[in-house]
């Protein structure tokens, strides 16, 4: 069953990626309608650093909706290493019919930076929760995959982030990791 679902998602994704950047068709009287460039997920992620806090329009295959009220969906690009989280924000929630469908999203691209201060706050929250409620949770597997995480415990996730931050600082001089997401303004199931 999992193989069939992946095959269907892959076929939909290939159709979405093959469309590339799209523009609006001409109006009824033959005039060119206002053009709106629609990026795919790959193009959005490739240029994310330059698009932070700007309005973007993109489409892709929705692979997952948050089980806690569908307030987040995850959109996949040409493969599962190219994934972006989309938050419903003022929309409230997404229709679960988005899952396994091509979805066009209009929203604002945001950056979340994970640095040492972020990790220290996370550790403090995790400690407070574990003191009161037992072991901490490993997190949403879809979101972890989108961020390239492999650890299953809070402590392991934090340690992995520290190692990745150190490697990023050595490589780029930046002592943080950037994760991008979109706050949706509107969306449409294609």
Coordinates of C-alpha atoms in Angstrom, one line a residue:
X1 CA 0.0 0.0 0.0
X2 CA 2.8 2.4 0.9
X3 CA 4.5 1.7 -2.5
X4 CA 1.2 2.4 -4.4
X5 CA 0.8 5.7 -2.4
X6 CA 4.4 6.7 -3.2
X7 CA 3.9 5.9 -6.9
X8 CA 0.7 8.0 -7.1
X9 CA 2.5 10.9 -5.3
X10 CA 5.5 10.5 -7.6
X11 CA 3.3 10.6 -10.7
X12 CA 1.4 13.7 -9.5
X13 CA 4.8 15.3 -8.6
X14 CA 6.2 14.6 -12.1
X15 CA 3.2 16.4 -13.7
X16 CA 3.7 19.4 -11.4
X17 CA 7.4 19.6 -11.9
X18 CA 7.1 19.2 -15.7
X19 CA 4.9 22.3 -15.7
X20 CA 7.7 24.4 -14.4
X21 CA 6.9 28.1 -14.1
X22 CA 3.5 28.9 -15.4
X23 CA 1.7 32.1 -16.5
X24 CA -2.0 33.0 -16.7
X25 CA -3.7 32.4 -20.0
X26 CA -5.1 35.1 -22.2
X27 CA -8.5 36.6 -21.4
X28 CA -11.6 36.0 -23.5
X29 CA -11.0 39.0 -25.8
X30 CA -7.5 37.7 -26.5
X31 CA -5.7 40.2 -24.3
X32 CA -2.9 38.9 -22.1
X33 CA -4.2 38.6 -18.5
X34 CA -2.0 39.9 -15.7
X35 CA 0.8 37.4 -15.5
X36 CA 1.5 35.6 -12.3
X37 CA 4.6 33.5 -12.2
X38 CA 4.0 30.3 -10.4
X39 CA 7.1 28.6 -9.1
X40 CA 7.5 25.0 -8.2
X41 CA 8.8 23.9 -4.8
X42 CA 12.4 23.3 -6.1
X43 CA 12.6 26.9 -7.5
X44 CA 11.2 28.4 -4.3
X45 CA 13.7 26.6 -2.1
X46 CA 16.6 27.4 -4.5
X47 CA 15.9 31.1 -4.2
X48 CA 14.5 31.1 -0.6
X49 CA 17.3 33.3 0.9
X50 CA 16.3 36.1 -1.5
X51 CA 12.6 35.7 -1.1
X52 CA 12.3 35.9 2.7
X53 CA 9.4 38.1 3.8
X54 CA 8.2 38.4 0.2
X55 CA 4.9 37.2 -1.3
X56 CA 5.4 34.0 -3.4
X57 CA 3.1 31.9 -5.5
X58 CA 4.1 28.2 -6.0
X59 CA 2.6 24.8 -6.5
X60 CA 3.5 21.3 -5.7
X61 CA 2.2 18.0 -4.3
X62 CA 0.8 18.1 -0.8
X63 CA 2.2 15.1 1.0
X64 CA 1.0 15.6 4.5
X65 CA -1.4 17.7 6.6
X66 CA -0.9 18.2 10.3
X67 CA -3.1 15.8 12.3
X68 CA -3.8 18.5 14.8
X69 CA -6.5 20.5 12.8
X70 CA -4.7 20.6 9.4
X71 CA -3.1 23.9 10.4
X72 CA 0.1 23.0 8.4
X73 CA 0.6 21.1 5.1
X74 CA 3.9 20.0 3.6
X75 CA 4.6 20.4 -0.1
X76 CA 7.1 18.3 -2.0
X77 CA 9.2 19.3 -4.9
X78 CA 11.0 16.9 -7.4
X79 CA 11.8 14.5 -4.5
X80 CA 11.3 14.1 -0.8
X81 CA 14.5 16.0 0.1
X82 CA 12.8 19.2 -1.3
X83 CA 9.9 19.8 1.0
X84 CA 8.5 23.0 2.5
X85 CA 6.0 23.6 5.3
X86 CA 3.0 25.8 4.7
X87 CA 1.2 27.2 7.6
X88 CA -2.5 28.1 7.4
X89 CA -1.9 31.3 9.5
X90 CA -5.0 33.5 9.2
X91 CA -6.8 30.9 7.0
X92 CA -7.2 28.8 10.1
X93 CA -6.7 25.4 8.5
X94 CA -6.4 23.5 5.2
X95 CA -8.9 21.2 3.6
X96 CA -7.6 17.6 4.0
X97 CA -8.4 17.0 0.4
X98 CA -5.1 18.8 -0.3
X99 CA -3.2 15.5 0.6
X100 CA -1.9 13.8 -2.5
X101 CA -3.1 16.7 -4.7
X102 CA -1.3 19.5 -6.5
X103 CA -1.9 22.6 -4.5
X104 CA -1.2 26.2 -5.6
X105 CA -0.3 28.4 -2.6
X106 CA 0.0 32.2 -2.4
X107 CA 1.7 33.3 0.7
X108 CA 4.7 35.0 2.4
X109 CA 8.0 33.1 2.7
X110 CA 9.4 33.2 6.2
X111 CA 12.8 32.1 7.7
X112 CA 13.2 30.3 10.9
X113 CA 16.8 30.4 12.2
X114 CA 18.1 27.7 14.5
X115 CA 21.1 28.9 16.5
X116 CA 22.5 28.2 20.0
X117 CA 20.0 30.5 21.7
X118 CA 17.2 28.7 20.0
X119 CA 18.6 25.3 21.1
X120 CA 19.1 26.4 24.7
X121 CA 15.4 27.6 24.9
X122 CA 14.3 24.2 23.4
X123 CA 16.4 22.4 26.0
X124 CA 14.8 24.4 28.8
X125 CA 11.3 23.7 27.5
X126 CA 12.1 20.0 27.1
X127 CA 13.5 19.7 30.6
X128 CA 10.4 21.4 32.1
X129 CA 8.1 19.1 30.2
X130 CA 10.1 16.0 31.1
X131 CA 10.1 17.0 34.8
X132 CA 6.3 17.3 34.7
X133 CA 5.2 14.8 32.1
X134 CA 7.9 12.1 31.5
X135 CA 9.9 11.7 28.4
X136 CA 9.9 14.4 25.7
X137 CA 8.4 13.8 22.3
X138 CA 10.5 13.1 19.1
X139 CA 8.4 15.5 16.9
X140 CA 6.4 15.2 13.7
X141 CA 8.2 12.9 11.3
X142 CA 7.2 14.9 8.2
X143 CA 8.6 18.1 9.7
X144 CA 11.7 16.3 10.8
X145 CA 12.2 15.0 7.3
X146 CA 11.7 18.5 5.8
X147 CA 14.5 19.8 8.1
X148 CA 16.8 16.8 7.4
X149 CA 16.6 15.5 10.9
X150 CA 17.4 11.9 11.7
X151 CA 17.3 11.6 15.6
X152 CA 14.2 10.4 17.4
X153 CA 14.6 12.0 20.8
X154 CA 14.6 15.7 21.7
X155 CA 18.2 15.3 23.1
X156 CA 19.3 13.6 19.9
X157 CA 17.7 16.3 17.7
X158 CA 19.3 19.1 19.6
X159 CA 22.7 17.4 19.4
X160 CA 22.3 16.9 15.6
X161 CA 21.4 20.6 15.2
X162 CA 24.5 21.6 17.2
X163 CA 26.7 19.5 14.9
X164 CA 25.0 20.9 11.8
X165 CA 25.4 24.4 13.0
X166 CA 29.1 23.9 13.7
X167 CA 29.6 22.4 10.2
X168 CA 27.6 25.3 8.6
X169 CA 29.6 27.9 10.5
X170 CA 32.9 26.3 9.3
X171 CA 31.6 26.2 5.7
X172 CA 29.7 29.6 5.5
X173 CA 30.6 31.5 8.6
X174 CA 27.0 31.5 9.7
X175 CA 26.4 30.1 13.2
X176 CA 22.8 29.1 12.5
X177 CA 20.7 27.0 10.2
X178 CA 17.9 28.5 8.1
X179 CA 14.6 26.7 7.6
X180 CA 12.0 28.2 5.3
X181 CA 8.2 28.0 5.5
X182 CA 5.3 29.8 4.0
X183 CA 2.5 31.6 5.7
X184 CA -0.4 31.0 3.4
X185 CA -2.7 33.9 2.3
X186 CA -4.7 31.7 -0.1
X187 CA -4.5 28.2 -1.7
X188 CA -6.2 26.3 -4.4
X189 CA -6.4 22.5 -5.0
X190 CA -5.5 22.1 -8.7

